[in-house]
Amino acid sequence: MKNNVIIGAGVTGLTLAERLAAKDENVLIIEKRSTIGGNCYDYFDEDNNYIQLYGPHIFHTDDEEVWNYVNKFSEFNNYIHKVYCHVDGKLINIPFNLNSLYKAFDNLKADKLKEILINEIGINNKVPILKLLNHKNDFIKELAKFIYEKIFLYYTMKQWGKKPEEIDQSVTDRVPVFVSMDDRYFKCRWQGIPKNGFTKMFEKMIDRPNIKIILSTDYKDIIKNLKYDKIYYTGPLDYFFDYEYGKIKYRRIWLDFEKLNTNSYQENSVINYPNDFKFTRITEYNKFLFINNKTTVISREYSSWDKGFEAYPVQDEENKEIVSKYLNKAKNYDNLVLIGRLAECKYYDIDQAIKRALEEVI
Ligand SMILES: Cc1cc2nc3c(=O)[nH]c(=O)nc-3n(C[C@H](O)[C@H](O)[C@H](O)COP(=O)(O)OP(=O)(O)OC[C@H]3O[C@@H](n4cnc5c(N)ncnc54)[C@H](O)[C@@H]3O)c2cc1C
């Protein structure tokens, strides 16, 4: 029987473990934290309030294989994710769409802009904000300026710690305006939250006699004493190679949690604050599972270079060069698989991380 070691019990490591065990192989998972699920870890507090410890995580996918796979381990609720942002005392749907017009402006102005957008761009089409900023129609240009300045610019500056002129055009290019009434944040075919949370779903995935897990342990402390045929590493790439070519830069996130004596703190699960305060958004987790308690837990989310957990790898040339040096060096190891968002230094959504792991074990 083949013996595998998996470093990291995030969604990548757990999917690998489940698939390898299903092939009757042995799996040992080593996880540094005292919990499983990586950044998708969630739990309920003593008053049954739902909390996602590493910020809001909503499952969404268009991939039928992944959807069928996760449904083997948990039912999903019918939560549909919507996001609002707080601008000049109003709550506006984002990504900006035709409904947002009526939240941002009076009905007369909204009606007019709606008509112009439908005529100029066409219903159910989306356009990057940068394109709208340069549009030939003056009303559209003015609207684009409003969206850019009030919704996008300062949020991105807080998120990435950059001045407006330093923000890469490729980032701006990805911010779309939807000429549609569809308020869903994710336009995927399937979305929701596992009915009892992600952690319960993960526990079920690895509930097999041929999967063992060691928590609260850095793999480097024990790996020398282990015998294995293959190692799957899902931790940070630079750490694996003892930072030989330098540290990979990440934008970090930290969360400030607060429990409140009310059944509802805000109108929506997630509200972004582009222009006020130092935090980027407030999340109220009970709303993901439609929990109505006497208390509720919220988090205020901050972006930082030095505090919190590694959230988003910086996509600059310096980072790309360091990453490629490590990945080249990894080619010399034949029983090693580097996989997942930290080891590959790529942004993966949950469904993409699962897909990647499913494709690795066939
Ligand atoms: C703020 C935020 C919000 C997100 N929201 C969504 C969302 O709404 N929907 C969505 O689809 N995706 C979302 N994602 C993406 C999602 O978090 C990732 O797809 C997922 O976490 C990737 O899982 P992973 O296993 O590759 O990495 P991780 O979850 O980071 O797991 C890696 C694991 O390795 C462990 N590890 C690291 N070093 C060591 C070591 N030395 N020894 C042992 N163990 C180690 C870590 O402790 C961790 O548990 C979000 C990401 C962030 C940052």
Tab-separated table of C-alpha atoms and ligand atoms in Angstrom:
chain	number	residue	atom	x	y	z
A	1	MET	CA	0.000	0.000	0.000
A	2	LYS	CA	1.351	3.410	-0.969
A	3	ASN	CA	2.132	5.870	1.860
A	4	ASN	CA	1.443	9.538	1.232
A	5	VAL	CA	2.215	12.545	3.373
A	6	ILE	CA	0.130	15.693	2.867
A	7	ILE	CA	1.347	18.953	4.359
A	8	GLY	CA	-1.564	21.240	5.167
A	9	ALA	CA	-5.206	20.467	5.945
A	10	GLY	CA	-6.755	23.191	3.789
A	11	VAL	CA	-9.328	22.347	1.147
A	12	THR	CA	-6.521	21.268	-1.228
A	13	GLY	CA	-4.877	18.892	1.268
A	14	LEU	CA	-8.203	17.447	2.423
A	15	THR	CA	-9.443	16.783	-1.111
A	16	LEU	CA	-6.141	15.082	-1.959
A	17	ALA	CA	-6.411	12.999	1.212
A	18	GLU	CA	-9.965	11.900	0.457
A	19	ARG	CA	-9.142	10.940	-3.139
A	20	LEU	CA	-5.932	9.046	-2.237
A	21	ALA	CA	-7.711	7.194	0.569
A	22	ALA	CA	-10.502	6.267	-1.845
A	23	LYS	CA	-7.806	4.527	-3.912
A	24	ASP	CA	-6.873	2.488	-0.813
A	25	GLU	CA	-3.674	4.410	-0.248
A	26	ASN	CA	-2.490	5.496	3.211
A	27	VAL	CA	-2.496	9.182	4.035
A	28	LEU	CA	-0.873	11.138	6.826
A	29	ILE	CA	-1.859	14.825	6.988
A	30	ILE	CA	0.350	17.200	8.963
A	31	GLU	CA	-1.213	20.556	9.825
A	32	LYS	CA	0.455	23.468	11.613
A	33	ARG	CA	-2.782	24.922	12.969
A	34	SER	CA	-4.959	23.227	15.579
A	35	THR	CA	-7.859	23.196	13.105
A	36	ILE	CA	-8.657	21.725	9.693
A	37	GLY	CA	-9.992	23.548	6.640
A	38	GLY	CA	-7.154	26.052	6.210
A	39	ASN	CA	-8.648	29.453	5.521
A	40	CYS	CA	-12.117	27.939	5.064
A	41	TYR	CA	-12.219	26.917	8.749
A	42	ASP	CA	-15.512	27.819	10.442
A	43	TYR	CA	-17.224	27.089	13.758
A	44	PHE	CA	-20.189	27.918	15.989
A	45	ASP	CA	-19.641	29.722	19.282
A	46	GLU	CA	-21.345	28.818	22.599
A	47	ASP	CA	-24.456	30.795	21.561
A	48	ASN	CA	-24.677	29.072	18.165
A	49	ASN	CA	-23.339	32.082	16.271
A	50	TYR	CA	-21.644	31.131	13.013
A	51	ILE	CA	-18.065	32.353	12.470
A	52	GLN	CA	-15.595	31.972	9.593
A	53	LEU	CA	-12.281	32.662	11.277
A	54	TYR	CA	-10.389	33.736	8.122
A	55	GLY	CA	-13.029	35.964	6.586
A	56	PRO	CA	-16.104	35.390	4.438
A	57	HIS	CA	-16.060	32.208	2.326
A	58	ILE	CA	-18.916	31.392	-0.017
A	59	PHE	CA	-18.818	28.285	-2.149
A	60	HIS	CA	-19.621	28.906	-5.825
A	61	THR	CA	-18.953	26.952	-8.973
A	62	ASP	CA	-19.924	26.282	-12.559
A	63	ASP	CA	-18.123	22.949	-12.502
A	64	GLU	CA	-20.527	20.032	-12.271
A	65	GLU	CA	-17.855	17.539	-11.190
A	66	VAL	CA	-16.848	19.752	-8.254
A	67	TRP	CA	-20.483	20.437	-7.330
A	68	ASN	CA	-21.294	16.704	-7.287
A	69	TYR	CA	-18.114	16.037	-5.310
A	70	VAL	CA	-18.854	18.482	-2.464
A	71	ASN	CA	-22.471	17.324	-2.301
A	72	LYS	CA	-21.258	13.839	-1.350
A	73	PHE	CA	-20.125	15.295	1.975
A	74	SER	CA	-22.645	17.998	2.773
A	75	GLU	CA	-25.912	19.507	1.753
A	76	PHE	CA	-25.642	23.159	0.784
A	77	ASN	CA	-28.131	25.851	1.701
A	78	ASN	CA	-29.599	28.199	-0.884
A	79	TYR	CA	-27.670	31.274	0.230
A	80	ILE	CA	-27.071	33.616	-2.696
A	81	HIS	CA	-24.211	35.992	-2.134
A	82	LYS	CA	-24.815	39.702	-2.618
A	83	VAL	CA	-22.496	42.524	-1.648
A	84	TYR	CA	-23.334	46.119	-0.851
A	85	CYS	CA	-21.022	49.031	-0.387
A	86	HIS	CA	-21.486	52.003	1.846
A	87	VAL	CA	-21.241	55.276	-0.096
A	88	ASP	CA	-22.319	58.663	1.291
A	89	GLY	CA	-24.670	56.984	3.761
A	90	LYS	CA	-26.312	54.789	1.096
A	91	LEU	CA	-25.988	51.057	0.445
A	92	ILE	CA	-25.236	50.330	-3.204
A	93	ASN	CA	-25.189	46.862	-4.807
A	94	ILE	CA	-21.839	45.792	-6.253
A	95	PRO	CA	-20.714	44.895	-8.842
A	96	PHE	CA	-22.485	48.045	-9.999
A	97	ASN	CA	-25.611	47.207	-12.031
A	98	LEU	CA	-28.929	48.734	-13.066
A	99	ASN	CA	-30.354	48.306	-9.541
A	100	SER	CA	-27.355	50.181	-8.128
A	101	LEU	CA	-28.413	53.232	-10.143
A	102	TYR	CA	-31.593	53.499	-8.060
A	103	LYS	CA	-29.620	53.207	-4.802
A	104	ALA	CA	-27.090	55.840	-5.813
A	105	PHE	CA	-29.303	58.429	-7.540
A	106	ASP	CA	-32.876	59.726	-7.513
A	107	ASN	CA	-35.398	57.839	-9.668
A	108	LEU	CA	-35.407	60.393	-12.465
A	109	LYS	CA	-31.642	60.306	-12.911
A	110	ALA	CA	-31.526	56.531	-12.491
A	111	ASP	CA	-34.231	56.050	-15.161
A	112	LYS	CA	-32.275	58.196	-17.591
A	113	LEU	CA	-28.941	56.455	-16.951
A	114	LYS	CA	-30.602	53.062	-17.227
A	115	GLU	CA	-31.998	53.927	-20.632
A	116	ILE	CA	-28.653	55.255	-21.849
A	117	LEU	CA	-26.751	52.204	-20.594
A	118	ILE	CA	-29.195	49.788	-22.225
A	119	ASN	CA	-29.071	51.718	-25.516
A	120	GLU	CA	-25.322	52.153	-25.604
A	121	ILE	CA	-24.131	48.849	-24.158
A	122	GLY	CA	-27.073	46.470	-24.368
A	123	ILE	CA	-28.975	44.617	-21.681
A	124	ASN	CA	-27.109	41.766	-19.899
A	125	ASN	CA	-23.719	42.948	-21.120
A	126	LYS	CA	-20.815	43.891	-18.864
A	127	VAL	CA	-18.107	46.465	-19.449
A	128	PRO	CA	-14.849	47.110	-17.570
A	129	ILE	CA	-14.949	50.406	-15.702
A	130	LEU	CA	-11.883	51.699	-17.553
A	131	LYS	CA	-13.689	51.377	-20.864
A	132	LEU	CA	-16.658	53.303	-19.488
A	133	LEU	CA	-14.363	56.068	-18.233
A	134	ASN	CA	-13.389	56.678	-21.852
A	135	HIS	CA	-16.889	56.268	-23.309
A	136	LYS	CA	-18.077	58.734	-25.954
A	137	ASN	CA	-21.345	59.401	-24.108
A	138	ASP	CA	-20.895	62.124	-21.461
A	139	PHE	CA	-23.557	60.697	-19.102
A	140	ILE	CA	-21.844	57.304	-19.120
A	141	LYS	CA	-18.473	58.957	-18.574
A	142	GLU	CA	-19.847	60.865	-15.568
A	143	LEU	CA	-21.376	57.676	-14.159
A	144	ALA	CA	-18.098	55.812	-14.651
A	145	LYS	CA	-16.222	58.560	-12.802
A	146	PHE	CA	-18.670	58.233	-9.879
A	147	ILE	CA	-18.247	54.434	-9.740
A	148	TYR	CA	-14.476	54.664	-10.102
A	149	GLU	CA	-13.992	57.281	-7.404
A	150	LYS	CA	-16.695	56.355	-4.898
A	151	ILE	CA	-16.693	52.563	-5.122
A	152	PHE	CA	-13.520	51.289	-6.662
A	153	LEU	CA	-10.531	53.562	-6.103
A	154	TYR	CA	-10.241	53.909	-2.331
A	155	TYR	CA	-11.297	50.322	-1.707
A	156	THR	CA	-8.481	49.107	-3.957
A	157	MET	CA	-6.055	51.511	-2.287
A	158	LYS	CA	-6.978	50.132	1.150
A	159	GLN	CA	-6.862	46.570	-0.109
A	160	TRP	CA	-3.467	46.876	-1.814
A	161	GLY	CA	-1.884	49.740	0.161
A	162	LYS	CA	-1.247	51.683	-3.047
A	163	LYS	CA	-1.744	55.197	-4.363
A	164	PRO	CA	-4.222	55.595	-7.258
A	165	GLU	CA	-1.441	56.081	-9.826
A	166	GLU	CA	0.266	52.872	-8.675
A	167	ILE	CA	-2.826	50.744	-9.252
A	168	ASP	CA	-2.233	48.533	-12.221
A	169	GLN	CA	-4.593	48.983	-15.159
A	170	SER	CA	-5.117	45.241	-15.307
A	171	VAL	CA	-6.817	45.494	-11.881
A	172	THR	CA	-9.069	48.330	-13.059
A	173	ASP	CA	-9.846	46.367	-16.164
A	174	ARG	CA	-11.284	43.535	-14.124
A	175	VAL	CA	-13.912	45.739	-12.413
A	176	PRO	CA	-17.058	45.378	-14.483
A	177	VAL	CA	-20.302	47.295	-14.618
A	178	PHE	CA	-23.275	45.032	-15.392
A	179	VAL	CA	-26.129	46.305	-17.534
A	180	SER	CA	-28.485	43.953	-15.760
A	181	MET	CA	-30.830	43.627	-12.772
A	182	ASP	CA	-28.996	40.520	-11.512
A	183	ASP	CA	-27.744	41.385	-8.005
A	184	ARG	CA	-25.834	38.131	-7.449
A	185	TYR	CA	-22.157	38.716	-6.644
A	186	PHE	CA	-21.199	35.365	-8.154
A	187	LYS	CA	-22.957	34.548	-11.396
A	188	CYS	CA	-22.247	30.830	-11.017
A	189	ARG	CA	-24.727	28.029	-11.571
A	190	TRP	CA	-24.284	26.698	-8.035
A	191	GLN	CA	-23.539	28.545	-4.821
A	192	GLY	CA	-24.183	28.268	-1.095
A	193	ILE	CA	-22.744	27.394	2.296
A	194	PRO	CA	-22.545	23.802	3.612
A	195	LYS	CA	-25.602	23.484	5.889
A	196	ASN	CA	-23.521	22.681	8.985
A	197	GLY	CA	-20.497	24.701	7.918
A	198	PHE	CA	-17.320	23.912	5.950
A	199	THR	CA	-15.479	22.260	8.837
A	200	LYS	CA	-18.203	19.620	9.321
A	201	MET	CA	-18.051	18.884	5.593
A	202	PHE	CA	-14.259	18.531	5.752
A	203	GLU	CA	-14.490	16.217	8.784
A	204	LYS	CA	-16.732	13.922	6.777
A	205	MET	CA	-14.325	13.963	3.822
A	206	ILE	CA	-11.442	12.620	5.886
A	207	ASP	CA	-13.426	10.228	8.057
A	208	ARG	CA	-11.661	7.110	6.752
A	209	PRO	CA	-9.499	4.571	8.558
A	210	ASN	CA	-6.580	5.058	6.150
A	211	ILE	CA	-6.361	8.824	6.820
A	212	LYS	CA	-4.431	9.972	9.877
A	213	ILE	CA	-3.972	13.585	10.839
A	214	ILE	CA	-1.489	15.337	13.106
A	215	LEU	CA	-2.543	18.868	14.116
A	216	SER	CA	-0.611	21.766	15.680
A	217	THR	CA	2.638	20.554	14.113
A	218	ASP	CA	5.001	22.153	11.626
A	219	TYR	CA	5.933	19.381	9.195
A	220	LYS	CA	9.630	20.302	9.417
A	221	ASP	CA	9.650	19.154	13.050
A	222	ILE	CA	8.746	15.569	12.178
A	223	ILE	CA	9.282	14.926	8.487
A	224	LYS	CA	12.797	13.494	8.871
A	225	ASN	CA	11.437	10.623	10.952
A	226	LEU	CA	8.750	9.643	8.454
A	227	LYS	CA	8.862	7.103	5.641
A	228	TYR	CA	6.667	7.859	2.635
A	229	ASP	CA	6.387	7.272	-1.104
A	230	LYS	CA	5.058	10.677	-2.037
A	231	ILE	CA	4.715	14.078	-0.396
A	232	TYR	CA	2.036	16.627	-1.321
A	233	TYR	CA	2.963	20.071	-0.029
A	234	THR	CA	0.256	22.769	0.264
A	235	GLY	CA	2.124	25.222	2.543
A	236	PRO	CA	4.046	28.371	1.497
A	237	LEU	CA	6.459	27.757	-1.381
A	238	ASP	CA	9.324	29.876	-0.009
A	239	TYR	CA	9.168	28.177	3.403
A	240	PHE	CA	9.599	24.734	1.810
A	241	PHE	CA	12.954	25.876	0.382
A	242	ASP	CA	14.013	27.721	3.552
A	243	TYR	CA	13.655	31.094	1.757
A	244	GLU	CA	16.751	30.300	-0.338
A	245	TYR	CA	15.724	32.714	-3.128
A	246	GLY	CA	13.964	35.186	-0.838
A	247	LYS	CA	10.489	35.698	0.599
A	248	ILE	CA	7.391	35.760	-1.574
A	249	LYS	CA	5.392	38.952	-0.997
A	250	TYR	CA	1.794	38.536	0.110
A	251	ARG	CA	-0.915	41.028	0.922
A	252	ARG	CA	-2.117	39.998	4.379
A	253	ILE	CA	-5.493	40.206	6.057
A	254	TRP	CA	-6.425	40.462	9.704
A	255	LEU	CA	-9.871	40.456	11.253
A	256	ASP	CA	-11.234	42.125	14.323
A	257	PHE	CA	-14.209	40.116	15.652
A	258	GLU	CA	-16.970	41.521	17.815
A	259	LYS	CA	-19.980	39.834	19.411
A	260	LEU	CA	-23.070	42.002	19.690
A	261	ASN	CA	-26.296	41.735	21.674
A	262	THR	CA	-28.612	42.000	18.710
A	263	ASN	CA	-30.076	39.526	16.227
A	264	SER	CA	-28.943	41.572	13.231
A	265	TYR	CA	-26.160	44.133	12.940
A	266	GLN	CA	-26.394	45.084	9.268
A	267	GLU	CA	-28.702	44.721	6.245
A	268	ASN	CA	-26.499	42.232	4.417
A	269	SER	CA	-23.873	39.554	5.189
A	270	VAL	CA	-21.059	41.623	3.662
A	271	ILE	CA	-20.867	45.404	3.410
A	272	ASN	CA	-17.815	47.094	1.892
A	273	TYR	CA	-16.551	50.453	3.114
A	274	PRO	CA	-14.584	51.988	0.237
A	275	ASN	CA	-14.284	55.525	1.556
A	276	ASP	CA	-14.678	55.602	5.341
A	277	PHE	CA	-12.722	53.814	8.094
A	278	LYS	CA	-9.487	51.821	7.860
A	279	PHE	CA	-11.207	48.454	7.432
A	280	THR	CA	-12.338	47.294	4.002
A	281	ARG	CA	-15.526	45.447	4.914
A	282	ILE	CA	-17.761	44.155	7.698
A	283	THR	CA	-19.074	40.597	7.585
A	284	GLU	CA	-21.942	39.255	9.678
A	285	TYR	CA	-21.588	35.473	9.477
A	286	ASN	CA	-24.994	34.369	10.860
A	287	LYS	CA	-26.531	35.723	7.658
A	288	PHE	CA	-24.745	33.028	5.620
A	289	LEU	CA	-26.725	30.329	7.420
A	290	PHE	CA	-29.906	32.349	8.056
A	291	ILE	CA	-29.330	32.111	11.816
A	292	ASN	CA	-31.534	34.347	13.936
A	293	ASN	CA	-30.081	34.515	17.464
A	294	LYS	CA	-30.191	36.967	20.342
A	295	THR	CA	-26.529	37.691	19.560
A	296	THR	CA	-24.477	37.967	16.381
A	297	VAL	CA	-20.768	38.020	15.475
A	298	ILE	CA	-19.211	40.432	12.997
A	299	SER	CA	-15.679	40.946	11.738
A	300	ARG	CA	-14.032	44.111	10.507
A	301	GLU	CA	-11.438	43.224	7.899
A	302	TYR	CA	-8.104	45.013	7.436
A	303	SER	CA	-5.436	44.622	4.761
A	304	SER	CA	-1.792	44.862	5.760
A	305	TRP	CA	1.782	44.047	4.688
A	306	ASP	CA	2.868	42.643	8.028
A	307	LYS	CA	-0.137	41.651	10.153
A	308	GLY	CA	-2.422	38.662	9.686
A	309	PHE	CA	-2.355	35.695	7.341
A	310	GLU	CA	-1.034	35.507	3.765
A	311	ALA	CA	-4.111	36.244	1.647
A	312	TYR	CA	-3.167	37.302	-1.880
A	313	PRO	CA	0.208	36.763	-3.587
A	314	VAL	CA	1.419	40.040	-5.107
A	315	GLN	CA	1.471	39.694	-8.898
A	316	ASP	CA	4.624	41.707	-9.597
A	317	GLU	CA	7.769	40.842	-11.577
A	318	GLU	CA	9.944	40.420	-8.485
A	319	ASN	CA	7.527	37.885	-6.968
A	320	LYS	CA	7.081	36.056	-10.268
A	321	GLU	CA	10.851	35.647	-10.591
A	322	ILE	CA	11.229	34.269	-7.060
A	323	VAL	CA	8.298	31.879	-7.579
A	324	SER	CA	9.698	30.558	-10.849
A	325	LYS	CA	13.113	29.914	-9.229
A	326	TYR	CA	11.473	27.806	-6.514
A	327	LEU	CA	9.273	25.957	-8.999
A	328	ASN	CA	12.339	25.157	-11.123
A	329	LYS	CA	14.197	23.849	-8.122
A	330	ALA	CA	11.192	21.668	-7.228
A	331	LYS	CA	11.632	19.801	-10.523
A	332	ASN	CA	14.649	18.051	-8.958
A	333	TYR	CA	12.422	16.279	-6.428
A	334	ASP	CA	10.586	13.334	-7.950
A	335	ASN	CA	8.295	12.357	-5.097
A	336	LEU	CA	7.113	15.910	-4.421
A	337	VAL	CA	3.893	17.607	-5.559
A	338	LEU	CA	3.523	21.340	-4.870
A	339	ILE	CA	-0.159	22.094	-4.926
A	340	GLY	CA	-2.664	24.678	-3.643
A	341	ARG	CA	-2.754	28.424	-3.341
A	342	LEU	CA	0.345	28.772	-1.156
A	343	ALA	CA	2.583	26.149	-2.747
A	344	GLU	CA	1.759	27.247	-6.296
A	345	CYS	CA	1.474	30.880	-5.279
A	346	LYS	CA	-1.742	31.297	-7.240
A	347	TYR	CA	-5.146	32.595	-6.267
A	348	TYR	CA	-7.608	29.708	-6.242
A	349	ASP	CA	-11.272	29.880	-5.322
A	350	ILE	CA	-12.471	26.908	-3.279
A	351	ASP	CA	-13.921	25.121	-6.304
A	352	GLN	CA	-10.720	25.668	-8.290
A	353	ALA	CA	-8.620	24.303	-5.418
A	354	ILE	CA	-10.857	21.219	-5.274
A	355	LYS	CA	-10.706	20.782	-9.060
A	356	ARG	CA	-6.909	21.040	-8.989
A	357	ALA	CA	-6.727	18.310	-6.328
A	358	LEU	CA	-9.249	16.083	-8.130
A	359	GLU	CA	-7.158	16.313	-11.296
A	360	GLU	CA	-3.977	15.471	-9.374
A	361	VAL	CA	-5.268	12.139	-8.080
A	362	ILE	CA	-6.671	10.004	-10.861
B	1	LIG	C1	-10.057	36.625	2.562
B	1	LIG	C2	-10.336	35.496	1.620
B	1	LIG	C3	-11.654	35.234	1.255
B	1	LIG	C4	-11.931	34.194	0.374
B	1	LIG	N1	-13.218	33.972	0.018
B	1	LIG	C5	-13.518	32.985	-0.838
B	1	LIG	C6	-14.864	32.755	-1.249
B	1	LIG	O1	-15.804	33.443	-0.834
B	1	LIG	N2	-15.108	31.719	-2.095
B	1	LIG	C7	-14.106	30.937	-2.611
B	1	LIG	O2	-14.382	30.033	-3.411
B	1	LIG	N3	-12.811	31.136	-2.235
B	1	LIG	C8	-12.493	32.124	-1.371
B	1	LIG	N4	-11.184	32.319	-0.974
B	1	LIG	C9	-10.142	31.381	-1.446
B	1	LIG	C10	-10.006	30.157	-0.508
B	1	LIG	O3	-9.647	30.597	0.770
B	1	LIG	C11	-8.939	29.209	-1.085
B	1	LIG	O4	-9.414	28.680	-2.295
B	1	LIG	C12	-8.609	28.023	-0.202
B	1	LIG	O5	-8.347	28.403	1.109
B	1	LIG	C13	-7.386	27.303	-0.778
B	1	LIG	O6	-7.080	26.210	0.037
B	1	LIG	P1	-5.608	25.645	0.183
B	1	LIG	O7	-5.748	24.333	0.852
B	1	LIG	O8	-4.911	25.662	-1.135
B	1	LIG	O9	-4.853	26.695	1.103
B	1	LIG	P2	-5.029	27.010	2.664
B	1	LIG	O10	-6.452	27.109	3.016
B	1	LIG	O11	-4.164	28.190	2.954
B	1	LIG	O12	-4.412	25.730	3.372
B	1	LIG	C14	-3.027	25.521	3.548
B	1	LIG	C15	-2.809	24.838	4.884
B	1	LIG	O13	-1.422	24.505	5.040
B	1	LIG	C16	-1.080	24.706	6.403
B	1	LIG	N5	0.378	24.875	6.537
B	1	LIG	C17	1.112	25.928	6.122
B	1	LIG	N6	2.412	25.752	6.457
B	1	LIG	C18	2.501	24.580	7.099
B	1	LIG	C19	3.567	23.856	7.721
B	1	LIG	N7	4.807	24.347	7.761
B	1	LIG	N8	3.313	22.648	8.281
B	1	LIG	C20	2.034	22.134	8.300
B	1	LIG	N9	0.981	22.806	7.746
B	1	LIG	C21	1.208	23.995	7.154
B	1	LIG	C22	-1.853	25.964	6.764
B	1	LIG	O14	-1.966	26.111	8.172
B	1	LIG	C23	-3.182	25.731	6.069
B	1	LIG	O15	-4.107	25.063	6.900
B	1	LIG	C24	-10.867	33.391	-0.139
B	1	LIG	C25	-9.550	33.666	0.236
B	1	LIG	C26	-9.282	34.715	1.087
B	1	LIG	C27	-7.854	35.017	1.424
